[in-house]
Amino acid sequence: MAQYKILVSGASIAGLTLVYWLKQYGFEVTVVERASELRLGGQNIDVKGSAWEIVKRWASSKK
Ligand SMILES: Cc1cc2nc3c(=O)[nH]c(=O)nc-3n(C[C@H](O)[C@H](O)[C@H](O)COP(=O)(O)OP(=O)(O)OC[C@H]3O[C@@H](n4cnc5c(N)ncnc54)[C@H](O)[C@@H]3O)c2cc1C
């Protein structure tokens, strides 16, 4: 599947999650982000619902 080149716009949680899974399946991925630097501030993260299922699949995909 590496013949497909995919451009993902936005390097936040959705963009980076998509990049992770696309690369797991062999796609060549480029990410663009309009922010000029990493945003270090933030709040506590509350993972629940469908997000919890994604985290579990992410953890079990690690080799
Ligand atoms: C105060 C606050 C607290 C929150 N707390 C929680 C929480 O506890 N739990 C939870 O699950 N959710 C929480 N949320 C919601 C959560 O932050 C969003 O649902 C989540 O960030 C959405 O992720 P996203 O990747 O879809 O979009 P975003 O996080 O909005 O990311 C979009 C990215 O795309 C980039 N971008 C936009 N346009 C372009 C462009 N033209 N070219 C290149 N890059 C571009 C942006 O710079 C950004 O990095 C909270 C939100 C706020 C505001």
PDB file of C-alpha atoms and ligand atoms in Angstrom:
ATOM      1  CA  MET A   1       0.000   0.000   0.000  1.00  0.00           C
ATOM      2  CA  ALA A   2       3.015   2.298   0.184  1.00  0.00           C
ATOM      3  CA  GLN A   3       2.271   3.663  -3.297  1.00  0.00           C
ATOM      4  CA  TYR A   4      -0.290   5.996  -1.712  1.00  0.00           C
ATOM      5  CA  LYS A   5       1.052   9.273  -0.329  1.00  0.00           C
ATOM      6  CA  ILE A   6      -1.268  10.942   2.141  1.00  0.00           C
ATOM      7  CA  LEU A   7      -1.155  14.534   3.409  1.00  0.00           C
ATOM      8  CA  VAL A   8      -2.647  15.142   6.861  1.00  0.00           C
ATOM      9  CA  SER A   9      -3.411  18.736   7.828  1.00  0.00           C
ATOM     10  CA  GLY A  10      -3.168  19.386  11.578  1.00  0.00           C
ATOM     11  CA  ALA A  11      -0.868  17.757  14.124  1.00  0.00           C
ATOM     12  CA  SER A  12      -3.209  17.599  17.095  1.00  0.00           C
ATOM     13  CA  ILE A  13      -4.882  14.510  18.531  1.00  0.00           C
ATOM     14  CA  ALA A  14      -6.991  13.615  15.482  1.00  0.00           C
ATOM     15  CA  GLY A  15      -4.236  14.265  12.940  1.00  0.00           C
ATOM     16  CA  LEU A  16      -1.531  12.404  14.835  1.00  0.00           C
ATOM     17  CA  THR A  17      -3.824   9.471  15.630  1.00  0.00           C
ATOM     18  CA  LEU A  18      -4.670   9.197  11.930  1.00  0.00           C
ATOM     19  CA  VAL A  19      -0.966   9.363  11.026  1.00  0.00           C
ATOM     20  CA  TYR A  20      -0.159   6.580  13.494  1.00  0.00           C
ATOM     21  CA  TRP A  21      -2.772   4.209  12.049  1.00  0.00           C
ATOM     22  CA  LEU A  22      -2.047   5.049   8.424  1.00  0.00           C
ATOM     23  CA  LYS A  23       1.634   4.256   9.015  1.00  0.00           C
ATOM     24  CA  GLN A  24       0.682   1.011  10.780  1.00  0.00           C
ATOM     25  CA  TYR A  25      -0.990  -0.007   7.518  1.00  0.00           C
ATOM     26  CA  GLY A  26       1.981   0.981   5.376  1.00  0.00           C
ATOM     27  CA  PHE A  27       0.949   4.341   3.971  1.00  0.00           C
ATOM     28  CA  GLU A  28       3.480   7.096   3.347  1.00  0.00           C
ATOM     29  CA  VAL A  29       2.269  10.096   5.334  1.00  0.00           C
ATOM     30  CA  THR A  30       3.258  13.763   5.536  1.00  0.00           C
ATOM     31  CA  VAL A  31       1.850  16.032   8.256  1.00  0.00           C
ATOM     32  CA  VAL A  32       1.527  19.808   8.037  1.00  0.00           C
ATOM     33  CA  GLU A  33       0.775  22.023  11.016  1.00  0.00           C
ATOM     34  CA  ARG A  34       0.091  25.748  10.909  1.00  0.00           C
ATOM     35  CA  ALA A  35       1.178  26.397  14.501  1.00  0.00           C
ATOM     36  CA  SER A  36       4.724  27.702  14.614  1.00  0.00           C
ATOM     37  CA  GLU A  37       5.711  25.813  17.748  1.00  0.00           C
ATOM     38  CA  LEU A  38       4.682  23.047  20.114  1.00  0.00           C
ATOM     39  CA  ARG A  39       1.983  24.211  22.544  1.00  0.00           C
ATOM     40  CA  LEU A  40       3.211  23.171  25.961  1.00  0.00           C
ATOM     41  CA  GLY A  41       0.293  24.491  28.003  1.00  0.00           C
ATOM     42  CA  GLY A  42      -2.918  22.574  28.535  1.00  0.00           C
ATOM     43  CA  GLN A  43      -5.320  21.022  30.944  1.00  0.00           C
ATOM     44  CA  ASN A  44      -5.912  17.625  32.424  1.00  0.00           C
ATOM     45  CA  ILE A  45      -6.967  15.047  29.859  1.00  0.00           C
ATOM     46  CA  ASP A  46     -10.202  13.170  30.396  1.00  0.00           C
ATOM     47  CA  VAL A  47     -10.227  10.036  28.211  1.00  0.00           C
ATOM     48  CA  LYS A  48     -13.634   8.378  27.999  1.00  0.00           C
ATOM     49  CA  GLY A  49     -16.130   6.791  25.622  1.00  0.00           C
ATOM     50  CA  SER A  50     -14.828   5.953  22.146  1.00  0.00           C
ATOM     51  CA  ALA A  51     -11.468   7.588  22.998  1.00  0.00           C
ATOM     52  CA  TRP A  52     -10.854   4.844  25.564  1.00  0.00           C
ATOM     53  CA  GLU A  53     -11.382   2.152  22.917  1.00  0.00           C
ATOM     54  CA  ILE A  54      -8.830   3.877  20.660  1.00  0.00           C
ATOM     55  CA  VAL A  55      -6.285   4.023  23.495  1.00  0.00           C
ATOM     56  CA  LYS A  56      -6.752   0.285  24.167  1.00  0.00           C
ATOM     57  CA  ARG A  57      -6.272  -0.585  20.486  1.00  0.00           C
ATOM     58  CA  TRP A  58      -3.225   1.696  20.344  1.00  0.00           C
ATOM     59  CA  ALA A  59      -1.658  -0.050  23.348  1.00  0.00           C
ATOM     60  CA  SER A  60      -2.342  -3.540  21.985  1.00  0.00           C
ATOM     61  CA  SER A  61      -0.856  -2.616  18.583  1.00  0.00           C
ATOM     62  CA  LYS A  62       2.571  -1.939  20.142  1.00  0.00           C
ATOM     63  CA  LYS A  63       5.114  -4.645  19.434  1.00  0.00           C
TER      64      LYS A  63
HETATM   65  C1  LIG B   1     -10.383  24.032  27.500  1.00  0.00           C
HETATM   66  C2  LIG B   1     -10.630  22.714  26.788  1.00  0.00           C
HETATM   67  C3  LIG B   1     -10.581  21.507  27.518  1.00  0.00           C
HETATM   68  C4  LIG B   1     -10.823  20.289  26.878  1.00  0.00           C
HETATM   69  N1  LIG B   1     -10.766  19.141  27.610  1.00  0.00           N
HETATM   70  C5  LIG B   1     -10.949  17.943  27.012  1.00  0.00           C
HETATM   71  C6  LIG B   1     -10.831  16.714  27.753  1.00  0.00           C
HETATM   72  O1  LIG B   1     -10.569  16.671  28.955  1.00  0.00           O
HETATM   73  N2  LIG B   1     -11.026  15.538  27.085  1.00  0.00           N
HETATM   74  C7  LIG B   1     -11.317  15.534  25.759  1.00  0.00           C
HETATM   75  O2  LIG B   1     -11.472  14.429  25.218  1.00  0.00           O
HETATM   76  N3  LIG B   1     -11.437  16.665  25.047  1.00  0.00           N
HETATM   77  C8  LIG B   1     -11.268  17.868  25.630  1.00  0.00           C
HETATM   78  N4  LIG B   1     -11.397  19.026  24.913  1.00  0.00           N
HETATM   79  C9  LIG B   1     -11.748  18.926  23.499  1.00  0.00           C
HETATM   80  C10 LIG B   1     -10.499  18.561  22.704  1.00  0.00           C
HETATM   81  O3  LIG B   1      -9.486  19.500  22.969  1.00  0.00           O
HETATM   82  C11 LIG B   1     -10.878  18.536  21.243  1.00  0.00           C
HETATM   83  O4  LIG B   1     -11.972  17.675  21.029  1.00  0.00           O
HETATM   84  C12 LIG B   1      -9.686  18.059  20.437  1.00  0.00           C
HETATM   85  O5  LIG B   1      -8.562  18.889  20.640  1.00  0.00           O
HETATM   86  C13 LIG B   1     -10.032  18.030  18.975  1.00  0.00           C
HETATM   87  O6  LIG B   1      -8.903  17.504  18.342  1.00  0.00           O
HETATM   88  P1  LIG B   1      -8.656  17.688  16.830  1.00  0.00           P
HETATM   89  O7  LIG B   1      -7.320  17.048  16.514  1.00  0.00           O
HETATM   90  O8  LIG B   1      -9.840  17.251  16.064  1.00  0.00           O
HETATM   91  O9  LIG B   1      -8.611  19.275  16.594  1.00  0.00           O
HETATM   92  P2  LIG B   1      -7.626  20.376  17.224  1.00  0.00           P
HETATM   93  O10 LIG B   1      -7.102  19.957  18.556  1.00  0.00           O
HETATM   94  O11 LIG B   1      -8.391  21.653  17.108  1.00  0.00           O
HETATM   95  O12 LIG B   1      -6.394  20.381  16.234  1.00  0.00           O
HETATM   96  C14 LIG B   1      -6.440  20.906  14.927  1.00  0.00           C
HETATM   97  C15 LIG B   1      -4.983  21.138  14.512  1.00  0.00           C
HETATM   98  O13 LIG B   1      -4.956  21.500  13.143  1.00  0.00           O
HETATM   99  C16 LIG B   1      -4.136  22.635  12.975  1.00  0.00           C
HETATM  100  N5  LIG B   1      -4.620  23.335  11.798  1.00  0.00           N
HETATM  101  C17 LIG B   1      -5.815  23.969  11.635  1.00  0.00           C
HETATM  102  N6  LIG B   1      -5.920  24.458  10.411  1.00  0.00           N
HETATM  103  C18 LIG B   1      -4.778  24.120   9.762  1.00  0.00           C
HETATM  104  C19 LIG B   1      -4.309  24.370   8.436  1.00  0.00           C
HETATM  105  N7  LIG B   1      -5.034  25.053   7.535  1.00  0.00           N
HETATM  106  N8  LIG B   1      -3.086  23.888   8.091  1.00  0.00           N
HETATM  107  C20 LIG B   1      -2.342  23.200   9.005  1.00  0.00           C
HETATM  108  N9  LIG B   1      -2.738  22.943  10.279  1.00  0.00           N
HETATM  109  C21 LIG B   1      -3.943  23.403  10.649  1.00  0.00           C
HETATM  110  C22 LIG B   1      -4.313  23.417  14.277  1.00  0.00           C
HETATM  111  O14 LIG B   1      -3.228  24.291  14.499  1.00  0.00           O
HETATM  112  C23 LIG B   1      -4.336  22.282  15.299  1.00  0.00           C
HETATM  113  O15 LIG B   1      -3.050  21.864  15.726  1.00  0.00           O
HETATM  114  C24 LIG B   1     -11.142  20.259  25.494  1.00  0.00           C
HETATM  115  C25 LIG B   1     -11.176  21.466  24.771  1.00  0.00           C
HETATM  116  C26 LIG B   1     -10.920  22.672  25.396  1.00  0.00           C
HETATM  117  C27 LIG B   1     -10.956  23.975  24.598  1.00  0.00           C
END
